[in-house]
Short mmCIF file of C-alpha atoms in Angstrom, two decimals:
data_model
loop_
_atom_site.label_atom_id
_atom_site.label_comp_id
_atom_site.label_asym_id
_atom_site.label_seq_id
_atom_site.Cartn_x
_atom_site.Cartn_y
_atom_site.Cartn_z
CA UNK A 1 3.34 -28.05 -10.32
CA UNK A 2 6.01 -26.17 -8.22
CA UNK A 3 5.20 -23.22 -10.05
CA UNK A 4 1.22 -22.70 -9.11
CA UNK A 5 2.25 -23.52 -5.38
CA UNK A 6 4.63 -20.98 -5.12
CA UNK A 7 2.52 -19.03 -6.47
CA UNK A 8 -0.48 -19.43 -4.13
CA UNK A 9 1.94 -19.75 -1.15
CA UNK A 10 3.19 -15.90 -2.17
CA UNK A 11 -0.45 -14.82 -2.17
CA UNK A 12 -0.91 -16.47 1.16
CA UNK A 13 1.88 -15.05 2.63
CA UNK A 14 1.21 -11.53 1.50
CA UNK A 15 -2.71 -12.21 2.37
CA UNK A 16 -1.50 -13.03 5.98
CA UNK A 17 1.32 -10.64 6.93
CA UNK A 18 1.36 -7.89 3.82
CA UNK A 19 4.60 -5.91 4.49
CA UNK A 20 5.87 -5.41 7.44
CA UNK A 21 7.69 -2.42 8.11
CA UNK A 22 10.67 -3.84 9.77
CA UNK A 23 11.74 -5.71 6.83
CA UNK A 24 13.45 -4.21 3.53
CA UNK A 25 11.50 -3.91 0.59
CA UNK A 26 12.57 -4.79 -2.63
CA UNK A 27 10.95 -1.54 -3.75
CA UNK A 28 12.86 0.94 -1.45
CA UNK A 29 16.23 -0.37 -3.11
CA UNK A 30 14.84 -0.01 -6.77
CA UNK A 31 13.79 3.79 -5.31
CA UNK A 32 16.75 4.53 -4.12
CA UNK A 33 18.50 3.20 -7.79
CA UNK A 34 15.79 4.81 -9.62
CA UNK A 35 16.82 8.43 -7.67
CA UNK A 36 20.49 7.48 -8.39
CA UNK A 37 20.21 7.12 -11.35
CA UNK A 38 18.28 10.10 -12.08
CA UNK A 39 21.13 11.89 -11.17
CA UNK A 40 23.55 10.61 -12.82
CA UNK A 41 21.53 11.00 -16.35
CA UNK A 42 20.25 15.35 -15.38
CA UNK A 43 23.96 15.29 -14.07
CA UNK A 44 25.31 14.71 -17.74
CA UNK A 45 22.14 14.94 -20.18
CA UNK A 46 20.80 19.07 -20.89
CA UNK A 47 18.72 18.99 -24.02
CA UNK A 48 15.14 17.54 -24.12
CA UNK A 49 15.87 14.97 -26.90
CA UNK A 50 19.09 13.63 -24.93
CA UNK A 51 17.07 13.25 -22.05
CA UNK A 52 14.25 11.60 -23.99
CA UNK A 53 17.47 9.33 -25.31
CA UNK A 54 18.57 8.83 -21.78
CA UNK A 55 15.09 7.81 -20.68
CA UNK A 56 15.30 4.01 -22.06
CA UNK A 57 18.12 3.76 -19.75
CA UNK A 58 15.40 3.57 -16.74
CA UNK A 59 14.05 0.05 -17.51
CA UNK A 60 17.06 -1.53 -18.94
CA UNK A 61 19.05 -0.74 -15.95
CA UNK A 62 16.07 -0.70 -13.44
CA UNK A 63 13.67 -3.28 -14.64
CA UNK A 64 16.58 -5.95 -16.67
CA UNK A 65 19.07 -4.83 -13.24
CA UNK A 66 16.01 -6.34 -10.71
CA UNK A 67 15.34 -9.22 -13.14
CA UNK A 68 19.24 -9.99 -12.83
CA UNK A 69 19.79 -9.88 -9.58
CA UNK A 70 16.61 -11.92 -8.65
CA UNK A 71 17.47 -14.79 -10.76
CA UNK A 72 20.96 -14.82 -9.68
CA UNK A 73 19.80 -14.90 -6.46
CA UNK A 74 17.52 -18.19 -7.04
CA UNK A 75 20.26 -19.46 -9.14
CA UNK A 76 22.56 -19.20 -5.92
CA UNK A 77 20.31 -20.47 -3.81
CA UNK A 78 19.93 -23.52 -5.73
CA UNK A 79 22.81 -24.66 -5.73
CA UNK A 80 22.84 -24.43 -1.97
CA UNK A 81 19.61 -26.57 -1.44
CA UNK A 82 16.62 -26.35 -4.10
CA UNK A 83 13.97 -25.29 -0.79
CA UNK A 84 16.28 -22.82 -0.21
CA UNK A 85 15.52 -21.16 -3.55
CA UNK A 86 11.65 -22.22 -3.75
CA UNK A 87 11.33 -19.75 -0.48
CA UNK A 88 13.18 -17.01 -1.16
CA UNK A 89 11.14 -17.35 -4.27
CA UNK A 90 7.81 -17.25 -2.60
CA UNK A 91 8.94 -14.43 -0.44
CA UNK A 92 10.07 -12.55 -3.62
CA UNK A 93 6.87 -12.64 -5.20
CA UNK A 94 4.79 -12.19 -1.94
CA UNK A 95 6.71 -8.54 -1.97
CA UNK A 96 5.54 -7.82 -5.43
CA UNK A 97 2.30 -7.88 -4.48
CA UNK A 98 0.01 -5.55 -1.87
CA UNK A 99 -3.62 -7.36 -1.50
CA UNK A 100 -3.19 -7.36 2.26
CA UNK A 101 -1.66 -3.38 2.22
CA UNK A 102 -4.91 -2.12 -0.20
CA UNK A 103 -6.87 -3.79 1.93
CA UNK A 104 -5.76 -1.70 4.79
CA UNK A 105 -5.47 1.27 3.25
CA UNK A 106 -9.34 0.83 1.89
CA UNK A 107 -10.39 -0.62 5.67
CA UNK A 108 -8.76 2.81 7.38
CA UNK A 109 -10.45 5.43 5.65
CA UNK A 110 -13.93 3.23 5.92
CA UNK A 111 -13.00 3.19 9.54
CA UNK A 112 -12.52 7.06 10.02
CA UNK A 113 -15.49 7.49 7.49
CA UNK A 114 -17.41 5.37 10.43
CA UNK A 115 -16.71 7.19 12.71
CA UNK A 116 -17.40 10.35 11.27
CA UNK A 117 -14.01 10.91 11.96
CA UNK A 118 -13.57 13.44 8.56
CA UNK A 119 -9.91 14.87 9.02
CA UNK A 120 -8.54 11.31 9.50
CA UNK A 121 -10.55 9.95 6.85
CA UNK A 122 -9.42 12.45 4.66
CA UNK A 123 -5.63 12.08 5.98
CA UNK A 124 -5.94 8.40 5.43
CA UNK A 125 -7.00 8.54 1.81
CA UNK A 126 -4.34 11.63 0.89
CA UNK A 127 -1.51 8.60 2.10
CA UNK A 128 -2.47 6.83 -0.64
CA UNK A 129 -3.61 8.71 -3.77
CA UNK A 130 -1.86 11.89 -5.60
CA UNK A 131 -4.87 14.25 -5.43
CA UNK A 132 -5.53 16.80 -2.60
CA UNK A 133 -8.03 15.53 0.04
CA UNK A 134 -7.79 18.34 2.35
CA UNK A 135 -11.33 19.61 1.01
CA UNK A 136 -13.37 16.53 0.23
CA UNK A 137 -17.07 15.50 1.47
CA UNK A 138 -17.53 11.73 2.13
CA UNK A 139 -18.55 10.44 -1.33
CA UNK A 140 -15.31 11.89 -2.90
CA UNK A 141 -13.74 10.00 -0.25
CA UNK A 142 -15.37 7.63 -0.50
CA UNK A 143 -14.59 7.62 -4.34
CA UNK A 144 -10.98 8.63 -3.90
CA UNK A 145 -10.93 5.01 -2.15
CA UNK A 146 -12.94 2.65 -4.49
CA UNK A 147 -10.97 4.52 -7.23
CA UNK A 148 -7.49 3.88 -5.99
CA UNK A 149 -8.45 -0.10 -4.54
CA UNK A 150 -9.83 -0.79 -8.11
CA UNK A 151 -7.13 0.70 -10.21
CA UNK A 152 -4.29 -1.34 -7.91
CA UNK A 153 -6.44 -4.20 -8.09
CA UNK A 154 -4.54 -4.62 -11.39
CA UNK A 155 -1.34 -2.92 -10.44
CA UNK A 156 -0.49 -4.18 -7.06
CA UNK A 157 -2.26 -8.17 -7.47
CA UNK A 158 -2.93 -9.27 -10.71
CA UNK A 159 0.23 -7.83 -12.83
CA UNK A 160 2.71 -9.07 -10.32
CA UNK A 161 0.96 -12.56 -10.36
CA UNK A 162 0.70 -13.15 -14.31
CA UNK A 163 4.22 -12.16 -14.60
CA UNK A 164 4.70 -14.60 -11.54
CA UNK A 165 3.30 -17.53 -13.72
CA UNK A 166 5.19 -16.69 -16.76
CA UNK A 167 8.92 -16.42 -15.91
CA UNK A 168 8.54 -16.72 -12.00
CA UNK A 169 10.16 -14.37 -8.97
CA UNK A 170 12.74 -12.62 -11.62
CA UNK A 171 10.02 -11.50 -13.64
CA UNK A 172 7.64 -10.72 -11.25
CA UNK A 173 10.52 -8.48 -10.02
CA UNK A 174 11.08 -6.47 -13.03
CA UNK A 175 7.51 -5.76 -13.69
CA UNK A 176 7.87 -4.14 -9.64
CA UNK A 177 10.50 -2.02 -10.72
CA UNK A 178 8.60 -0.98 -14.27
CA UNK A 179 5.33 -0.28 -12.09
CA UNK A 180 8.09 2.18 -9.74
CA UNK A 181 9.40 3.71 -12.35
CA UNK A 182 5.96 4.53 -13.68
CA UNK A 183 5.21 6.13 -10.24
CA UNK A 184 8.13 8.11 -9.33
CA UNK A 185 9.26 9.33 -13.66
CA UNK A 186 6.48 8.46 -15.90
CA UNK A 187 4.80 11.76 -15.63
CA UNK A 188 3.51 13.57 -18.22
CA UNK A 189 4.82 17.11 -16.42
CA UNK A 190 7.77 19.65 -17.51
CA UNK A 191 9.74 17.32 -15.34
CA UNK A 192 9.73 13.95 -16.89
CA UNK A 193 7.82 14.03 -19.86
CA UNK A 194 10.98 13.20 -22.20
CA UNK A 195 13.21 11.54 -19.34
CA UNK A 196 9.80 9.02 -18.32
CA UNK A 197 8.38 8.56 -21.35
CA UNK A 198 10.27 4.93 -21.78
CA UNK A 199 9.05 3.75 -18.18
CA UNK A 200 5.36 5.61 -18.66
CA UNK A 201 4.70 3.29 -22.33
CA UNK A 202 6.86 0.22 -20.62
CA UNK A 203 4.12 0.03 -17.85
CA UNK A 204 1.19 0.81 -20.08
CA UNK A 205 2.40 -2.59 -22.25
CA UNK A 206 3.30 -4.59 -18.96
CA UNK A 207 -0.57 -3.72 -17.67
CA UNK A 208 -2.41 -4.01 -20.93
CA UNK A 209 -3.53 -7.87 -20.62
CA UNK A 210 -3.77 -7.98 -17.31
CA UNK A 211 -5.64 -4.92 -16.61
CA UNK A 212 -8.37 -6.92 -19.05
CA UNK A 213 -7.57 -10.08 -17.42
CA UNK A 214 -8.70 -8.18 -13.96
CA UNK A 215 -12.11 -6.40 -15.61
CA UNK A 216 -13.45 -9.86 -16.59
CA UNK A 217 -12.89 -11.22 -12.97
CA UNK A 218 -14.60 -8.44 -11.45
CA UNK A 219 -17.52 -8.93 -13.59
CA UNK A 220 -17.40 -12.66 -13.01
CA UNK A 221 -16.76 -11.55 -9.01
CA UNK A 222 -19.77 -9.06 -9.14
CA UNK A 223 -21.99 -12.14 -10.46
CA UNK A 224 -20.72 -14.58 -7.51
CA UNK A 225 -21.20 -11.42 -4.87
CA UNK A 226 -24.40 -11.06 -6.16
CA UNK A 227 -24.10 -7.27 -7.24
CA UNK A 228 -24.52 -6.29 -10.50
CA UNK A 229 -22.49 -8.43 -12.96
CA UNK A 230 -24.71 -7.42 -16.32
CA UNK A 231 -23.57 -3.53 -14.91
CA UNK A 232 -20.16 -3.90 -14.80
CA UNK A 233 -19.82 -5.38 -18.57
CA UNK A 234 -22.07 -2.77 -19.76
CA UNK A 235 -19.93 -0.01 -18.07
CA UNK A 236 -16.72 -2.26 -19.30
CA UNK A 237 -17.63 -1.53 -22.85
CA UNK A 238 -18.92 1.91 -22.39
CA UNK A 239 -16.32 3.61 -20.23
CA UNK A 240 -13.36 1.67 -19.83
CA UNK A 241 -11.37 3.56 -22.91
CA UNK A 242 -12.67 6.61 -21.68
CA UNK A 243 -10.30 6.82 -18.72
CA UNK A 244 -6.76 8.90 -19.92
CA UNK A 245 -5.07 5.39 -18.99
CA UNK A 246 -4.87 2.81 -21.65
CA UNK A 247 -5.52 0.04 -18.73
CA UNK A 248 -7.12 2.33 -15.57
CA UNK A 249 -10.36 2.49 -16.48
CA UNK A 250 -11.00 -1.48 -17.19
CA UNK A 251 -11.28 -2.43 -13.44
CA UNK A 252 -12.78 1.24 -12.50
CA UNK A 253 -15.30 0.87 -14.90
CA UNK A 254 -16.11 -2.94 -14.26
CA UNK A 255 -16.16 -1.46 -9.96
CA UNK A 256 -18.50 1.41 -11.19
CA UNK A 257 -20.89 -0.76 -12.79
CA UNK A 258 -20.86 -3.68 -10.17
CA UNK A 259 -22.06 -1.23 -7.64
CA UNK A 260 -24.17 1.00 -9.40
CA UNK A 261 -21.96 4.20 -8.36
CA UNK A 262 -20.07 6.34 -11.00
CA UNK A 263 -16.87 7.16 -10.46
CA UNK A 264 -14.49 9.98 -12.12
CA UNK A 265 -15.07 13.86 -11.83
CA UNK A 266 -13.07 16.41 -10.94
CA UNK A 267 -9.80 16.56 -8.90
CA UNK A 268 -7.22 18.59 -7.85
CA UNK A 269 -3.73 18.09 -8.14
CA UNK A 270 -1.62 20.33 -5.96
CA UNK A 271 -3.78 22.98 -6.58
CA UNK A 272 -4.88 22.58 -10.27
CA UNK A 273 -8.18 20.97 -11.09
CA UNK A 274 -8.50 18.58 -13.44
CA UNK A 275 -11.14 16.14 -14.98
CA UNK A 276 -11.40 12.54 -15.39
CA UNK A 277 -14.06 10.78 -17.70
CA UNK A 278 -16.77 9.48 -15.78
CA UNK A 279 -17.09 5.42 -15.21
CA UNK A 280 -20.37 4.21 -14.20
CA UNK A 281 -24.21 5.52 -13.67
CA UNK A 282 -25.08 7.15 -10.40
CA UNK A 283 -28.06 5.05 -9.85
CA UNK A 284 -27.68 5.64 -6.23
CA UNK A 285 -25.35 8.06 -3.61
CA UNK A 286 -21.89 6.53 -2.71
CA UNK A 287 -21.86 5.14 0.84
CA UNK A 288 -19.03 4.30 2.99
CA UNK A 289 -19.84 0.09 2.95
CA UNK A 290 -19.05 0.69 -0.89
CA UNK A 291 -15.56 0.66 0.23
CA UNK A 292 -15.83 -2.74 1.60
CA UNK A 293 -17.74 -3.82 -1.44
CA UNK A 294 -14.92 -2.96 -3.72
CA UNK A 295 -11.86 -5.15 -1.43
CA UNK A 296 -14.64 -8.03 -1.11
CA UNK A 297 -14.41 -8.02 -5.49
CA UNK A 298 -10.95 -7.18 -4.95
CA UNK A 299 -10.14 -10.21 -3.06
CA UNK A 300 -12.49 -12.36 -5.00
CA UNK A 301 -10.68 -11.27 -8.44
CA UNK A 302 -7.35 -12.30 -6.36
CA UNK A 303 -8.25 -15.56 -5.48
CA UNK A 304 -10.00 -16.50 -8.76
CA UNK A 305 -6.57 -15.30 -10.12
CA UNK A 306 -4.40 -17.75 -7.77
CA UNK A 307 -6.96 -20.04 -8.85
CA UNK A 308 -6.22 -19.91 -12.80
CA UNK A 309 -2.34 -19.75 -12.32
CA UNK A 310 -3.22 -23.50 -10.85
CA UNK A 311 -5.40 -24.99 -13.24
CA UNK A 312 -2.95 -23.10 -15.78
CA UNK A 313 0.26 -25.18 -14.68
CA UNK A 314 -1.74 -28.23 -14.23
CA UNK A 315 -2.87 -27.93 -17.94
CA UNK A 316 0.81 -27.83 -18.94
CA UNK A 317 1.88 -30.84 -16.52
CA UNK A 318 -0.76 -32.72 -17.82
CA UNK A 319 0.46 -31.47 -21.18
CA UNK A 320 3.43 -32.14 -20.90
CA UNK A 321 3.34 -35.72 -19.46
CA UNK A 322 0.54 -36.33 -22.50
CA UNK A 323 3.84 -36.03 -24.86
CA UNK A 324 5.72 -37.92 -22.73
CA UNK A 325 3.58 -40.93 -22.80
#
């Protein structure tokens, strides 16, 4: 059972105190060996095909180098004092996830969107998503937000924590650094469209089940939150594949429908517009309060989560001690 309760102890912990800033992140070193590394490979590698070569480099180094070092670490540990390793292993995993930051980051745009504060609001929102906000009215802010909390509903809470159940704080780890790489190389530009291409399909694989996992908790969430459960299956089915993502549109769509709001449209990237399929029927105008609608599924989905990773190792302990007897 040591597994589920370090499990649900991480999620506490992150629920509680998120990430401060005055403690290193995992993430900034895997950044900084991501840029390195980078480096070395443009340093060396000319031609598109080396580069695309060069590419698989990223998660074997990055992704099997943070696996490494994390079990290492819990091997150490361990042979110091076995609480020693179970928390560093619960703070290990608490940093692979972010309910408590998206949280946060959804709460201060509502907050500026409150107060009719639109420069802030639109400040807040530009901190966390890729598109430019410098130009938006409040229901693309508002769906800038429910976008971005939806889609790292998946990323940021439920990856981290399957991965978690499976092979613990090493693995969690290296799907951290695969979900990096994806954010700083796995671009479909002139840049890194042969030198990302390993990380880009790596993190489309490491999402796949859980991103489905995460669409039928919201629709389960959206039944217990009494919003509009039938909705977001119906969009689930209709939209999800739509989305250019493989795995993005599953808990957009299953958001869009739960609330009745459709999400997608246009955005601009640094100056170039672009279009993303819609998710959802407009069946009524976004509103600010559909911010905190979307973290109250998020942190239902969470906590069913946390939930299943319980019942999931106490079906294998009772397995297990089944065969035993």
């Amino acid at each position: 059972m040591s597994g589920a309760w370090i499990i649900i102890l991480a999620y506490i912990l992150d629920r509680c105190i998120g990430d401060p800033r005055w403690i290193p992140h995992p993430v900034i070193g895997m950044g900084k060996g991501i840029s390195a590394l980078e480096r070395v490979i443009r340093a060396r590698v000319q031609t598109d095909k080396g580069l695309k070569k060069a590419g698989i480099w990223f998660p074997i180094l990055i992704a099997g180098g943070s696996f490494a070092v994390t079990w290492g670490l819990l091997v150490l540990l361990g042979l110091i004092h076995p609480i020693l390793a179970a928390i560093a292993e619960i703070v290990l995993i608490a940093t692979t996830i972010a309910s408590k930051g998206l949280r946060d980051a959804g709460v201060e745009v509502y907050r500026h969107l409150k107060q009719q504060d639109w420069p802030e609001a639109r400040r807040s929102l530009g901190m966390i998503v890729g598109r430019d906000t410098a130009h938006l009215d409040e229901p693309e802010v508002v769906r800038g937000t429910v976008e971005t909390v939806a889609e790292n509903i998946v990323d940021a809470i439920v990856s981290p924590l399957f991965y978690a159940l499976i092979g613990g704080a090493p693995l969690a780890m290296a799907y951290r650094a695969v979900n990096t790489l994806d954010s700083m190389v796995g671009y479909k530009n002139d840049k890194y469209l042969h030198l990302g291409w390993a990380s880009a399909r790596l993190d489309d694989w490491a999402n796949w089940i859980p991103a489905r996992v995460t669409a039928l908790l919201l629709i389960v969430g959206a039944w217990v939150l009494k919003l509009d459960a039938k909705g977001a299956a119906r969009m689930v089915a209709r939209d999800a594949r739509l989305h250019p993502s493989p795995n993005s549109g599953f808990p957009e769509s299953a958001v869009a429908g739960a609330l009745g709001i459709r999400l997608g449209g246009h955005n601009v990237y640094h100056g170039v517009a672009s279009f993303r399929a819609y998710m959802g029927e407009a069946t009524r105008p976004m509103e600010s309060e559909d911010i905190v609608r979307t973290t109250r599924l998020m942190f239902w989905s969470a906590g069913a989560f946390v939930g299943f990773c319980f019942l999931a190792t106490l079906g294998v302990w009772l397995a297990g001690g089944a065969l035993l007897w």
